[in-house]
Coordinates of C-alpha atoms in Angstrom, one line a residue:
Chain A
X1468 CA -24.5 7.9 2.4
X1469 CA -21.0 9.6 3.0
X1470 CA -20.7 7.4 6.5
X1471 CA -21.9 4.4 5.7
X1472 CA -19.1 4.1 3.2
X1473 CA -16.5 1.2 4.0
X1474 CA -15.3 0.3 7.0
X1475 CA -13.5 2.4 9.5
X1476 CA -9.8 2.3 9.7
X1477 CA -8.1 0.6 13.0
X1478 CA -7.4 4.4 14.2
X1479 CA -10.6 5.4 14.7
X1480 CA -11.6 4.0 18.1
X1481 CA -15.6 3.9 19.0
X1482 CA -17.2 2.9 22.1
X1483 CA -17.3 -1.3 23.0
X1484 CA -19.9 -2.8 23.1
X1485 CA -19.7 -6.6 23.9
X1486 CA -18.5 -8.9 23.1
X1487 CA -16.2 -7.3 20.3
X1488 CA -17.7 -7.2 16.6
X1489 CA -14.8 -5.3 15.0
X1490 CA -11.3 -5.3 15.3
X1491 CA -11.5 -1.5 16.7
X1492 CA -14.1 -2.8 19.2
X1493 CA -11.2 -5.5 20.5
X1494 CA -8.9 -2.7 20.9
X1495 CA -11.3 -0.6 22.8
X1496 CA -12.3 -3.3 25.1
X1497 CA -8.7 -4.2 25.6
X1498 CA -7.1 -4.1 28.8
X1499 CA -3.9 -1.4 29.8
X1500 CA -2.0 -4.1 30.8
X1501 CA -2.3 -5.8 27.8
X1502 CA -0.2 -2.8 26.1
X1503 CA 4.1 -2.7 26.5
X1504 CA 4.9 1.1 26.4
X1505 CA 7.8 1.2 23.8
X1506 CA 11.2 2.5 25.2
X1507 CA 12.0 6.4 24.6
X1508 CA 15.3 5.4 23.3
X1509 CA 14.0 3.4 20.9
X1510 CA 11.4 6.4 19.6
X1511 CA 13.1 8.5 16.6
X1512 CA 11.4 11.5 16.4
X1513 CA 11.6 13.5 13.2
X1514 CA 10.4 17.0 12.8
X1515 CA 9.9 18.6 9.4
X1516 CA 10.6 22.2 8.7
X1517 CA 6.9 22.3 7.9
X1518 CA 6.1 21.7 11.6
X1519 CA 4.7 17.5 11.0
X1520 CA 6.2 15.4 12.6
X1521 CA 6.9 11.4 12.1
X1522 CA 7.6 9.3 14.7
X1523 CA 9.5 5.7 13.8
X1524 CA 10.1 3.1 16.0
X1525 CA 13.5 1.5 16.0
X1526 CA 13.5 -2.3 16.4
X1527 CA 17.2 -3.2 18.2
X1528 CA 15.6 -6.5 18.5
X1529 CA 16.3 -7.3 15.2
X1530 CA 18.7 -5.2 13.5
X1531 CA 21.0 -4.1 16.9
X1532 CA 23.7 -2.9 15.0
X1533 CA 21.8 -0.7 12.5
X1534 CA 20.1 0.6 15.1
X1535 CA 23.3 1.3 17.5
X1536 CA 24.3 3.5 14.3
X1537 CA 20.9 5.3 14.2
X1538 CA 21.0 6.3 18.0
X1539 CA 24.4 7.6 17.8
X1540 CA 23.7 9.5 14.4
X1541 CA 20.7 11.2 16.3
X1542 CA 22.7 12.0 19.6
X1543 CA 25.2 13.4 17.1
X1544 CA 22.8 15.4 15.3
X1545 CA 23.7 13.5 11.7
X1546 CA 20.9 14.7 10.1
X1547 CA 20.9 18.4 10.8
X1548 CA 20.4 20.0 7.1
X1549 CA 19.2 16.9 5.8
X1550 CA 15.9 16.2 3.7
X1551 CA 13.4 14.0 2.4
X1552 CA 14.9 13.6 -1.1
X1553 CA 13.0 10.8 -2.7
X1554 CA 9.4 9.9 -3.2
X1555 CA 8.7 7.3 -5.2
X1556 CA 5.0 6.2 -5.6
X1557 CA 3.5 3.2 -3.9
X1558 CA 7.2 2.4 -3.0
X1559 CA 8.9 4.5 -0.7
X1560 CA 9.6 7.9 0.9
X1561 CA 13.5 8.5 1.6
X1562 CA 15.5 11.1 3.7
X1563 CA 18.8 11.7 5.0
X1564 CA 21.7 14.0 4.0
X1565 CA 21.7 11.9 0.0
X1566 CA 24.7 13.0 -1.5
X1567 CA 26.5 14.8 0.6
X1568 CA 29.5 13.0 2.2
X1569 CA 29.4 14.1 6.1
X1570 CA 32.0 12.6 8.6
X1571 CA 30.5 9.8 10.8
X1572 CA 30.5 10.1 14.5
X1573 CA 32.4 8.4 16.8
X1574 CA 31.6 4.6 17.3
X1575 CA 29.1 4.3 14.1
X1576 CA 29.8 1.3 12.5
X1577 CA 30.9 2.4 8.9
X1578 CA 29.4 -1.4 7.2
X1579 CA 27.4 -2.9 9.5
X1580 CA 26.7 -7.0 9.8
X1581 CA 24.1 -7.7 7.3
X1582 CA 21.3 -7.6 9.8
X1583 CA 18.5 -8.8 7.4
X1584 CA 17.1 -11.7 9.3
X1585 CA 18.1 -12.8 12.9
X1586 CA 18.1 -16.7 14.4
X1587 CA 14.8 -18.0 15.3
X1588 CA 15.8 -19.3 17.8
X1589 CA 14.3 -17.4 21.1
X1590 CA 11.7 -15.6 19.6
X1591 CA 8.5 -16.5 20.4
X1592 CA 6.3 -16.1 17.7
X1593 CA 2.3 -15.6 17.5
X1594 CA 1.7 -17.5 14.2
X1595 CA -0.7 -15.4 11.7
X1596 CA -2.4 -18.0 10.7
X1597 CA -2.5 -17.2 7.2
X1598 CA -0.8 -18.8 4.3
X1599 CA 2.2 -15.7 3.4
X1600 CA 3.6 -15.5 -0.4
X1601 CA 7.3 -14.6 0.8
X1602 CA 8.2 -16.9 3.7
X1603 CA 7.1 -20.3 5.0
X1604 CA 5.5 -19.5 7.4
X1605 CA 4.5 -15.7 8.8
X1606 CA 3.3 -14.1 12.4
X1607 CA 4.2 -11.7 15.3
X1608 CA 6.8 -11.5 18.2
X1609 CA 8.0 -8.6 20.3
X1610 CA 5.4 -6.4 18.9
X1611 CA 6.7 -6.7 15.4
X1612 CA 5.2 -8.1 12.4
X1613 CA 7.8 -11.8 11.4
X1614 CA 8.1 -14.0 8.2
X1615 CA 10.1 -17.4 9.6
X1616 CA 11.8 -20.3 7.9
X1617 CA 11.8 -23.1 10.3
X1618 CA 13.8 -24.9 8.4
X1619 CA 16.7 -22.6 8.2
X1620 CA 15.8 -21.5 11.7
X1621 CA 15.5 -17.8 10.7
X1622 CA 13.3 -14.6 11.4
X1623 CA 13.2 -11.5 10.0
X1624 CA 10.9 -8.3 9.6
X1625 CA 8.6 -7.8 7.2
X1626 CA 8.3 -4.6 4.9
X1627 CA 5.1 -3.8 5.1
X1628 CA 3.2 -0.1 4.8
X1629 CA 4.9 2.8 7.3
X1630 CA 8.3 0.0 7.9
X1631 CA 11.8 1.7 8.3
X1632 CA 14.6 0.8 6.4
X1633 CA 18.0 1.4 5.6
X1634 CA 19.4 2.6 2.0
X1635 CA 22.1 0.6 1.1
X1636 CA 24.4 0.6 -1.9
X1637 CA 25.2 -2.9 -3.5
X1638 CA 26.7 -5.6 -1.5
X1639 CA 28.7 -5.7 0.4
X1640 CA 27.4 -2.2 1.7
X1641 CA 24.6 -2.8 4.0
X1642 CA 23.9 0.6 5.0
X1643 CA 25.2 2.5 7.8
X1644 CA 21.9 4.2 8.9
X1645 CA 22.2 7.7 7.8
X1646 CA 20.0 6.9 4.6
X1647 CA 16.5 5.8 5.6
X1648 CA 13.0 5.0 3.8
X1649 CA 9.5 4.3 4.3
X1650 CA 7.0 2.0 2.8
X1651 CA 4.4 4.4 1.6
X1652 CA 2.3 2.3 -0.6
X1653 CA 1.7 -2.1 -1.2
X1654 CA 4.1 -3.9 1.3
X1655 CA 7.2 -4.2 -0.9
X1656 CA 7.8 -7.9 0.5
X1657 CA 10.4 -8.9 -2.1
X1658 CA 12.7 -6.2 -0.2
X1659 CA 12.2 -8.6 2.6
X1660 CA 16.3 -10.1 3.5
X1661 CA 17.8 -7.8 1.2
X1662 CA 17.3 -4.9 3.4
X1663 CA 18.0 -4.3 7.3
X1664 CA 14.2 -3.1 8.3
X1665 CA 15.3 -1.1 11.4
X1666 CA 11.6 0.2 12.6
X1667 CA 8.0 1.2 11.7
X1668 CA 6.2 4.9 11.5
X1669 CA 4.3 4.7 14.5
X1670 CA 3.0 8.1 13.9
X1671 CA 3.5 11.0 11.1
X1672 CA 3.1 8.3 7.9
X1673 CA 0.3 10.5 6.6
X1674 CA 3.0 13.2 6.9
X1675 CA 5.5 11.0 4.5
X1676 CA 2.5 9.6 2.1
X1677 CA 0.8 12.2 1.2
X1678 CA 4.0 14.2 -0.1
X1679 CA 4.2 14.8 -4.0
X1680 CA 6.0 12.5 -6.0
X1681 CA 9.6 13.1 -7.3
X1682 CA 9.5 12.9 -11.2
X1683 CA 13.0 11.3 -11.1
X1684 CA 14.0 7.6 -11.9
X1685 CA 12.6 5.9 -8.6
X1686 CA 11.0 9.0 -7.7
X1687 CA 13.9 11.2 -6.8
X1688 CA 13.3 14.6 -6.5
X1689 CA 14.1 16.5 -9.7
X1690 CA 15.6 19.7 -8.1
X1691 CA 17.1 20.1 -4.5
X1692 CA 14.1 22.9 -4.2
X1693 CA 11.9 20.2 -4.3
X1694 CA 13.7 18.3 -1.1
X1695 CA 11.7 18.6 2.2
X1696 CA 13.7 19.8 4.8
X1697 CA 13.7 18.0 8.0
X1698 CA 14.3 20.7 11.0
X1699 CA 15.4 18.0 13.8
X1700 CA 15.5 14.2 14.3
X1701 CA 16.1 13.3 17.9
X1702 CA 15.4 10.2 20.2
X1703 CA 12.6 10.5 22.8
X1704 CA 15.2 9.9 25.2
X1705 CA 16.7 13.3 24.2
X1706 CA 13.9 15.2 25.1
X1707 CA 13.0 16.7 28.3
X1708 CA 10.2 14.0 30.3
X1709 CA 7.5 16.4 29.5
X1710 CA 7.9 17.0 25.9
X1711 CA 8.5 13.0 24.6
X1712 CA 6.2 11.0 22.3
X1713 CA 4.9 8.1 24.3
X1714 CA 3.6 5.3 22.2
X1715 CA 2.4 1.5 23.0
X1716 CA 1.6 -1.4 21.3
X1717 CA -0.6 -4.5 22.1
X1718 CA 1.3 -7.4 23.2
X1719 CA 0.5 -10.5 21.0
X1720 CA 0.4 -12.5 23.7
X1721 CA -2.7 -10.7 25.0
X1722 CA -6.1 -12.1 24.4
X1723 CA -7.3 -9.0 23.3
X1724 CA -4.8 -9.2 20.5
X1725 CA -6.3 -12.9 19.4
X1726 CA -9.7 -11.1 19.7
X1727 CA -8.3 -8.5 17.6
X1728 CA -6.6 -10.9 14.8
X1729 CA -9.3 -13.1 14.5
X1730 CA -12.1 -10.4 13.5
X1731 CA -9.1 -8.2 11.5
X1732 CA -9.7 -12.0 9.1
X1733 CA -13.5 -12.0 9.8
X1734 CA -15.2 -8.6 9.3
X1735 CA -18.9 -9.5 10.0
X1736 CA -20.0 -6.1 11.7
X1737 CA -22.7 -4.7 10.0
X1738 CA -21.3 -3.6 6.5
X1739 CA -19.0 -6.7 5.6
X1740 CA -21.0 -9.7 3.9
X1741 CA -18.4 -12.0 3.4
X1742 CA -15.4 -12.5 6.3
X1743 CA -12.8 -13.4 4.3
X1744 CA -11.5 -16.2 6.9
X1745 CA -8.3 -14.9 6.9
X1746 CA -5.6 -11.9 6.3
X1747 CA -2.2 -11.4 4.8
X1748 CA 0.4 -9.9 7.5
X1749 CA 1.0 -6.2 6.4
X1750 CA -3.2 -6.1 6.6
X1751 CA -2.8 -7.0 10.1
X1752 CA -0.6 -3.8 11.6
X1753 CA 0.1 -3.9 15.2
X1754 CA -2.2 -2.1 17.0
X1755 CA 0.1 0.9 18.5
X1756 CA -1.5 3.8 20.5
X1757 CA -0.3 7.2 22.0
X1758 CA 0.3 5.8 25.8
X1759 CA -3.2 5.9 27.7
X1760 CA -5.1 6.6 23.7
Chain B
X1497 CA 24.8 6.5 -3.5
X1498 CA 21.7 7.6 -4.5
X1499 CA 21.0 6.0 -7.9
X1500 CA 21.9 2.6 -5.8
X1501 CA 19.1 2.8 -3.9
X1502 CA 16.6 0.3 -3.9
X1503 CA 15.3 -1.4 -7.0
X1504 CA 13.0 1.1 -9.7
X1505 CA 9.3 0.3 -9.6
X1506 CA 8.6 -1.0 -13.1
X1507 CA 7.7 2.2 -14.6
X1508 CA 11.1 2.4 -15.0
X1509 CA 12.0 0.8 -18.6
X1510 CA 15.3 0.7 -19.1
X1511 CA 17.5 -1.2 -22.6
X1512 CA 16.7 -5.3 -22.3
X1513 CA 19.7 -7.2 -21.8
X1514 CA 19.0 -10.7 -23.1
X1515 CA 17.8 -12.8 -21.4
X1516 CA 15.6 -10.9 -18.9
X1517 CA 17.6 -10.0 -15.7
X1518 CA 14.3 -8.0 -14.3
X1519 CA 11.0 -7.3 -14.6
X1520 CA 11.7 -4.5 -16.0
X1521 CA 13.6 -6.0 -18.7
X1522 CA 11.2 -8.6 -19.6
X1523 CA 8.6 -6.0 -20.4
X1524 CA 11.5 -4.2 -22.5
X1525 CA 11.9 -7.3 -24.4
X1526 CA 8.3 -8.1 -24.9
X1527 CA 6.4 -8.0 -28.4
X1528 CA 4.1 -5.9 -29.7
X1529 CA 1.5 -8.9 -30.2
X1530 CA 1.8 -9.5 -26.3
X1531 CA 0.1 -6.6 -25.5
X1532 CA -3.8 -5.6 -25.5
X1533 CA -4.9 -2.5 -26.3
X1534 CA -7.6 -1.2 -23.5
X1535 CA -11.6 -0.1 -25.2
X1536 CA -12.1 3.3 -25.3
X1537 CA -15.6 2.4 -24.0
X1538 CA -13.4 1.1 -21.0
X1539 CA -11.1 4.0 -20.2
X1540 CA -13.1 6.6 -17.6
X1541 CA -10.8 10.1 -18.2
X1542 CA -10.6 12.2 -14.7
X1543 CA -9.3 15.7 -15.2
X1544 CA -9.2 17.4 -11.8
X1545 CA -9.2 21.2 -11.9
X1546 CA -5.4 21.3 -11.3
X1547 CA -4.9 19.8 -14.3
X1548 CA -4.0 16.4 -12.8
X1549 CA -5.3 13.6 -15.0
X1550 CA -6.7 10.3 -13.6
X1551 CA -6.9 7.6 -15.9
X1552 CA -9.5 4.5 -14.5
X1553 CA -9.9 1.3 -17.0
X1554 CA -13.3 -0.6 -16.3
X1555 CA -14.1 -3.8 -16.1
X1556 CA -17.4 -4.7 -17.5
X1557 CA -15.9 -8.4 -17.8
X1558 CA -16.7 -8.8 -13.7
X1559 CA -19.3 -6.4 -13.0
X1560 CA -21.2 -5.2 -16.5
X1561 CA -24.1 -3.6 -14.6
X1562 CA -22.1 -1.5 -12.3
X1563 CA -20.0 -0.6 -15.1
X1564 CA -22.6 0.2 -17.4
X1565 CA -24.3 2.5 -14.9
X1566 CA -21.0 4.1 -14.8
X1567 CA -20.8 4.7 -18.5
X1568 CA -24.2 6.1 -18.7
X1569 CA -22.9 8.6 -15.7
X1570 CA -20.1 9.9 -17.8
X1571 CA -22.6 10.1 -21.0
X1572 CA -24.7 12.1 -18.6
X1573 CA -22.1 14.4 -17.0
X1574 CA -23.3 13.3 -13.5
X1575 CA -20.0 14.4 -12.5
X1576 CA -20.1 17.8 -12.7
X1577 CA -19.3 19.8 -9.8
X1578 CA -18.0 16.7 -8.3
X1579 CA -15.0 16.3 -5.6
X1580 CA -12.3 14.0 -4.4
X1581 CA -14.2 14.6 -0.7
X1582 CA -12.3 11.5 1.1
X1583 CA -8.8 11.0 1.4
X1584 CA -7.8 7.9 4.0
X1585 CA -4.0 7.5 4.2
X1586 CA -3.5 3.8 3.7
X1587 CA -6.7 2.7 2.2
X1588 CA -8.7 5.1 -0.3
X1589 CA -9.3 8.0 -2.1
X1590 CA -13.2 8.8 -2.3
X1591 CA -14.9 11.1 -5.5
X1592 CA -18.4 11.7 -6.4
X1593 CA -21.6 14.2 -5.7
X1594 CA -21.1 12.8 -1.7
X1595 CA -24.5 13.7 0.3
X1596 CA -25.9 16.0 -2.6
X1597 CA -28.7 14.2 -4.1
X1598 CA -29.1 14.0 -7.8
X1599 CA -31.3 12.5 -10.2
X1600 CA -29.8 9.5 -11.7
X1601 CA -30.2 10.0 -15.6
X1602 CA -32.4 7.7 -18.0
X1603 CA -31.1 3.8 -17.8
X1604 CA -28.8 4.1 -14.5
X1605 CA -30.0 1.0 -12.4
X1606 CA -30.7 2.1 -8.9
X1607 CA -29.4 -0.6 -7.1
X1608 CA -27.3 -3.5 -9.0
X1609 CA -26.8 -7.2 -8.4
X1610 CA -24.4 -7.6 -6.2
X1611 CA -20.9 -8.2 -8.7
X1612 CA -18.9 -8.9 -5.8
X1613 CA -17.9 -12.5 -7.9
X1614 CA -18.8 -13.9 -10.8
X1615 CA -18.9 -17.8 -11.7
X1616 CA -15.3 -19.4 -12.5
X1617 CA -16.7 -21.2 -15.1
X1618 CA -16.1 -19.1 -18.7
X1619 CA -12.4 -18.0 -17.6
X1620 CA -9.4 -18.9 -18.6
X1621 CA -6.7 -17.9 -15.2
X1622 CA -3.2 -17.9 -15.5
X1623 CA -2.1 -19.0 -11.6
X1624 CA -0.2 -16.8 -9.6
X1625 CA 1.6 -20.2 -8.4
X1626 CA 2.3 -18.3 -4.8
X1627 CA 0.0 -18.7 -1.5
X1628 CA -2.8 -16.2 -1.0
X1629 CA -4.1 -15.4 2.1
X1630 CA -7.9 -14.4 1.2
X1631 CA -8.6 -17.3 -1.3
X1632 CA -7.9 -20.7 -2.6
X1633 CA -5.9 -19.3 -5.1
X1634 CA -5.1 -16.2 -7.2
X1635 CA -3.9 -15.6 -10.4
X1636 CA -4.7 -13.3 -13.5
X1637 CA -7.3 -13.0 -16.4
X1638 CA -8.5 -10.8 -19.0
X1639 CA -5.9 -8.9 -17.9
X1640 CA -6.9 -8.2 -14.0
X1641 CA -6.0 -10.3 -11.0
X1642 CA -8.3 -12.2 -9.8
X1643 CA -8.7 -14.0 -6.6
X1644 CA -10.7 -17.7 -7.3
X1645 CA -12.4 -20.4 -5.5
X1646 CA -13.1 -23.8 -7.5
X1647 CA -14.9 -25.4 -5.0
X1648 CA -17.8 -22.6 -4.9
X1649 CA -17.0 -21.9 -8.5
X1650 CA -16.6 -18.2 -8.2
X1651 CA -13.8 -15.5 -9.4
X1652 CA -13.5 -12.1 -8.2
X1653 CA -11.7 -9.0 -8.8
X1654 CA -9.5 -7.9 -5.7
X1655 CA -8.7 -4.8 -4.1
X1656 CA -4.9 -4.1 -4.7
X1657 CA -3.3 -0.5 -5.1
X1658 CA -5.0 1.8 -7.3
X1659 CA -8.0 -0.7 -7.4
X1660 CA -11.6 1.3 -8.3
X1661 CA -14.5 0.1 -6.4
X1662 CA -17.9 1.5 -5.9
X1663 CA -19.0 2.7 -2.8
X1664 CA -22.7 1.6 -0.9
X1665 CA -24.3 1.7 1.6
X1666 CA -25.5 -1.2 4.0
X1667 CA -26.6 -4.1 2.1
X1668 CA -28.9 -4.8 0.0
X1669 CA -27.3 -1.4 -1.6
X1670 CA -24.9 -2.3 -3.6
X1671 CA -23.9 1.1 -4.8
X1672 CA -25.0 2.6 -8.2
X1673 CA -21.5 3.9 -9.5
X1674 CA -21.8 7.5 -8.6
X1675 CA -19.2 7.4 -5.6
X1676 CA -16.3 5.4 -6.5
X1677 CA -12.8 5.0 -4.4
X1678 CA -9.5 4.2 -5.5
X1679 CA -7.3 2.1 -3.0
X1680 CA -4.2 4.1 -2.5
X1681 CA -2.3 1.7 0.4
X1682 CA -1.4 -1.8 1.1
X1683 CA -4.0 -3.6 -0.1
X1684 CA -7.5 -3.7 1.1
X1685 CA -8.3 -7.3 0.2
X1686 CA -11.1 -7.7 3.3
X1687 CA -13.0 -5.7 1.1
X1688 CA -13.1 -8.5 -1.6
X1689 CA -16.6 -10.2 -2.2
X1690 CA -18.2 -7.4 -0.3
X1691 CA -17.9 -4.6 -2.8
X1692 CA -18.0 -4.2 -6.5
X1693 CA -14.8 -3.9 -7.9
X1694 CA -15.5 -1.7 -11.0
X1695 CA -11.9 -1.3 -12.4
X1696 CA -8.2 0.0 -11.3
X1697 CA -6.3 3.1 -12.0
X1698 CA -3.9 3.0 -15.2
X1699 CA -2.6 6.5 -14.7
X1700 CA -2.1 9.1 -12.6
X1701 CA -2.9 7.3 -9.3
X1702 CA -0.5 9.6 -7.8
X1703 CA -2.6 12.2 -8.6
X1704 CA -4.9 10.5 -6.0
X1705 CA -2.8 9.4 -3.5
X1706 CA -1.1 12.1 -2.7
X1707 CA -3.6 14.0 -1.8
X1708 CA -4.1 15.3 2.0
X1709 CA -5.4 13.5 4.4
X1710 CA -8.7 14.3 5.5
X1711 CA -9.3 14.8 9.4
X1712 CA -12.9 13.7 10.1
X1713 CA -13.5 10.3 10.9
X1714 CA -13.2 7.5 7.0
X1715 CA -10.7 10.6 6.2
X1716 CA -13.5 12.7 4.9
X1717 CA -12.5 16.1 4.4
X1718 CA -13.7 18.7 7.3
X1719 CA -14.6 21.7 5.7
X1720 CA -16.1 21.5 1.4
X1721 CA -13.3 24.1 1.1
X1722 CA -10.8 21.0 1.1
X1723 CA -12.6 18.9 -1.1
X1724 CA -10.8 18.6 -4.8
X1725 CA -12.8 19.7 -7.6
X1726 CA -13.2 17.4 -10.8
X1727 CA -13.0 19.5 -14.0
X1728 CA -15.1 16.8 -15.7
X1729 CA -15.2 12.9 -16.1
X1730 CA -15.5 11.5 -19.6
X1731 CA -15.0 8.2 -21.6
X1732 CA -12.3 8.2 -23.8
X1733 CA -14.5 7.3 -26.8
X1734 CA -16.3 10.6 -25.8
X1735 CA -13.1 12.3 -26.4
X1736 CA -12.0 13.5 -30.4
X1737 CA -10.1 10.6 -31.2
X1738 CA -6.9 12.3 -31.2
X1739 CA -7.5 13.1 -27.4
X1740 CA -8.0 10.0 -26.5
X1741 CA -5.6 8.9 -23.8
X1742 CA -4.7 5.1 -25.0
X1743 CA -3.5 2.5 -23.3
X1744 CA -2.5 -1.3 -23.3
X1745 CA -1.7 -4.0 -21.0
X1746 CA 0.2 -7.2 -21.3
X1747 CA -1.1 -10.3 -21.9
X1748 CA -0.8 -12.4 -19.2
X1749 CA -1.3 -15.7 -21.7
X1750 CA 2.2 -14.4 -23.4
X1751 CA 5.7 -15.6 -22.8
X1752 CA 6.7 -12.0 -21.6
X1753 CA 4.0 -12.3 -19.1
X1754 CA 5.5 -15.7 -17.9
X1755 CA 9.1 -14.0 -17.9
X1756 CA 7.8 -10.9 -15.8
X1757 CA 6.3 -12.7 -13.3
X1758 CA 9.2 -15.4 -12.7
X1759 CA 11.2 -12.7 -12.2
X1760 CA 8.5 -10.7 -10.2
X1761 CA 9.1 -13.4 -7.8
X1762 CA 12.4 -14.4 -8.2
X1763 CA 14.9 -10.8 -8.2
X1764 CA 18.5 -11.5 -8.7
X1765 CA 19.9 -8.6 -10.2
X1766 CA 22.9 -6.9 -8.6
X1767 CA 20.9 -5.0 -5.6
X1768 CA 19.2 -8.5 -4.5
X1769 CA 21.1 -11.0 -2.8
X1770 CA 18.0 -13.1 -1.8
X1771 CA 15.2 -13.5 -4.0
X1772 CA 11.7 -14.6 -2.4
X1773 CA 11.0 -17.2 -4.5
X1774 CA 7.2 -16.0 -4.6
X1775 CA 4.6 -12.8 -4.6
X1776 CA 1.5 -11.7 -3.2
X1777 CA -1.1 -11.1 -6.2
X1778 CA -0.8 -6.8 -5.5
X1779 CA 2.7 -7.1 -5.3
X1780 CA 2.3 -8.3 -9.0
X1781 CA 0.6 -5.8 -10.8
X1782 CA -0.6 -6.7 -14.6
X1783 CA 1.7 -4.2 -16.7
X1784 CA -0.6 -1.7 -18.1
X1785 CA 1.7 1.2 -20.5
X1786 CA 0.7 3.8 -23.1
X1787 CA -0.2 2.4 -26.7
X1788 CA 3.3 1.9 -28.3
X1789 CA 5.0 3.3 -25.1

């Protein structure tokens, strides 16, 4: 019975048939220009010693500042010697250079604003459609996953599984950039406005995930054996044309993305029984593809 | 600045100011006579050949067939020379005898009701008092979340991290216990009132979780030389009683209960500036801790 067993995950793409009767049948029937190709200067790619690599997605729409930081710590090469120091079960996976005190590079903002929601104002928003636990009202604009007050006329990113953020000390700190972490298990929503989210694992999460445990309060790693070294961290935009990561996401503006919401809340294919009628943000990832996957 | 990092899963008991500043706290500060101790009957022991222990409490209270056949299993040691065969970054890790067929011993039941749900009527819930986006309404009972619906009259058990389901095949299978999955990402709650729910993981889940990835399509495992054994798969009241893993949970009736989940929702301790003022149901997990730990 081995693959009859639950249904696929939104990565594995099958053939179309129509009209759509899965959410990875919307995707595959989707159109290209329904897809924005995400910028290369925007792309963090980070190599592990181990040969994996994870690939983040920075989100300057948001969190401009944070991300400014991140950019110029790459093109500096920050994180040479650093390591992935922390992981901390169904919580997060952190790396940078932890302890050590390196020298910032030129024109990295030491204490950045504390980018952890922006004006709603301008952003147009694709509501969810679901009720959301953490914010009035949840949805998705400029390819990112939103909670929104309108009453206090705010936005921000959500933390859901494979988002980026930024290790901060206690306020007023708000992280300069150099310290960053992944959501590797439940979408830790109450981090949500306490935390500059600067991006999302677009590829590589498995790479971050699946790494053992660290047997430390909040699941440091014990001894600095343990660390997993990280051989580079560059921006696409550093690498020569041929070599970069491409990556895009499905605009949701697009009708294919409606298609593709609306059966991610009603599975009827031939498995589910019950469509549960609706679906909580972090259930509802973006669908972002190698360009021309 | 790395002890500043982020706030400490609840695993992490530290000394109980009074009152409460965290959840952690209000379990410090909790009573003895808050707590339940889990069944022996209830507790399904999982020692992989590494070593690794998974602990898995059952639920008879929302699906007593399923978890009955289950029992019988583990009386039977249907389980030997099973694997871990499926490992799907961000939904579940899979165990069982996969394609191999073998008899099912004396008293299993071939093909169960459905226990997706079971009637409202009979339990007492505590609210969750936040929005859910798969149900009326959520909240907790007997010591599991539940997600609820008054009008049809029906509770169910929901997928959240570390959740144990059974795995089937197309309906009208409704799977006989023999493969179960753990959810090891966000949480799969689609999969509510389509699946028996047949308990959750109370230790070890990171055992599970991180585990490599399989490649193949569901994250099955190419080649059987990746699959991880299981050593064997017993009941703790099979176990000499002073083996038995033992574990508790707290209430969620009790005062401590009430305390941990106000603050669950509502952090304000020096790291959080801005607390949500709500939680999802998974982002809420029932606090289950060794007897006396």
């Amino acid at each position: 019975m081995r693959h009859l067993l639950i249904l696929p995950a939104l990565a594995l793409v099958s053939a179309a048939p129509a009209p759509p009767k899965t959410p990875t049948d919307a995707i595959a029937a989707s159109k290209p220009a329904e897809w924005a190709q995400i910028p290369a200067d925007d792309l963090l790619v980070i190599d592990l010693a181990s040969g994996k690599r994870v690939v983040v997605e920075l989100a300057p729409q948001f969190a401009p500042v944070h991300v400014a930081n991140i950019q110029k710590l790459a093109h500096a090469g920050y994180w040479q010697g650093a390591n992935i120091y922390r992981v901390q079960d169904n919580y997060v996976a952190q790396w940078g250079n932890n302890d050590s005190e390196k020298p910032l590079p030129a024109g990295v903002v030491k204490v950045p604003p504390a980018e952890y929601h922006r004006a709603l104002k301008g952003l147009k928003i694709v509501p969810l459609g679901s009720p959301d636990a953490y914010a009035p009202a949840a949805g998705f604009s400029l390819g990112w996953p939103v909670a929104y007050d309108p009453k206090r006329g705010t936005a921000n990113l959500t933390h859901c599984y494979g988002s980026v953020g930024v290790g901060r000390g206690l306020s007023p700190d708000t992280g300069m950039g150099g310290e960053l972490y992944a959501a590797i298990g439940h979408a830790p929503r109450h981090l949500d406005r306490n935390i500059a989210v600067v991006g999302r694992v677009v590829s590589g999460i498995e790479n971050l995930s699946s790494l053992p445990r660290g047997t430390e309060a909040l699941g440091f790693y014990k001894e600095r054996t343990s660390d997993v070294p990280i051989a580079s961290v560059k921006l696409a935009s550093m690498m020569p044309e041929g070599e970069r990561p491409k990556f895009e996401y499905l605009k949701e503006g697009s009708a294919s993305f409606a298609t593709w919401l609306r059966l991610r809340k009603n599975r009827k294919d031939d498995f589910y029984i019950r469509p549960a009628g609706g679906v909580d943000l972090c259930n509802a990832p973006v669908p972002v593809r190698p360009v021309g996957g």
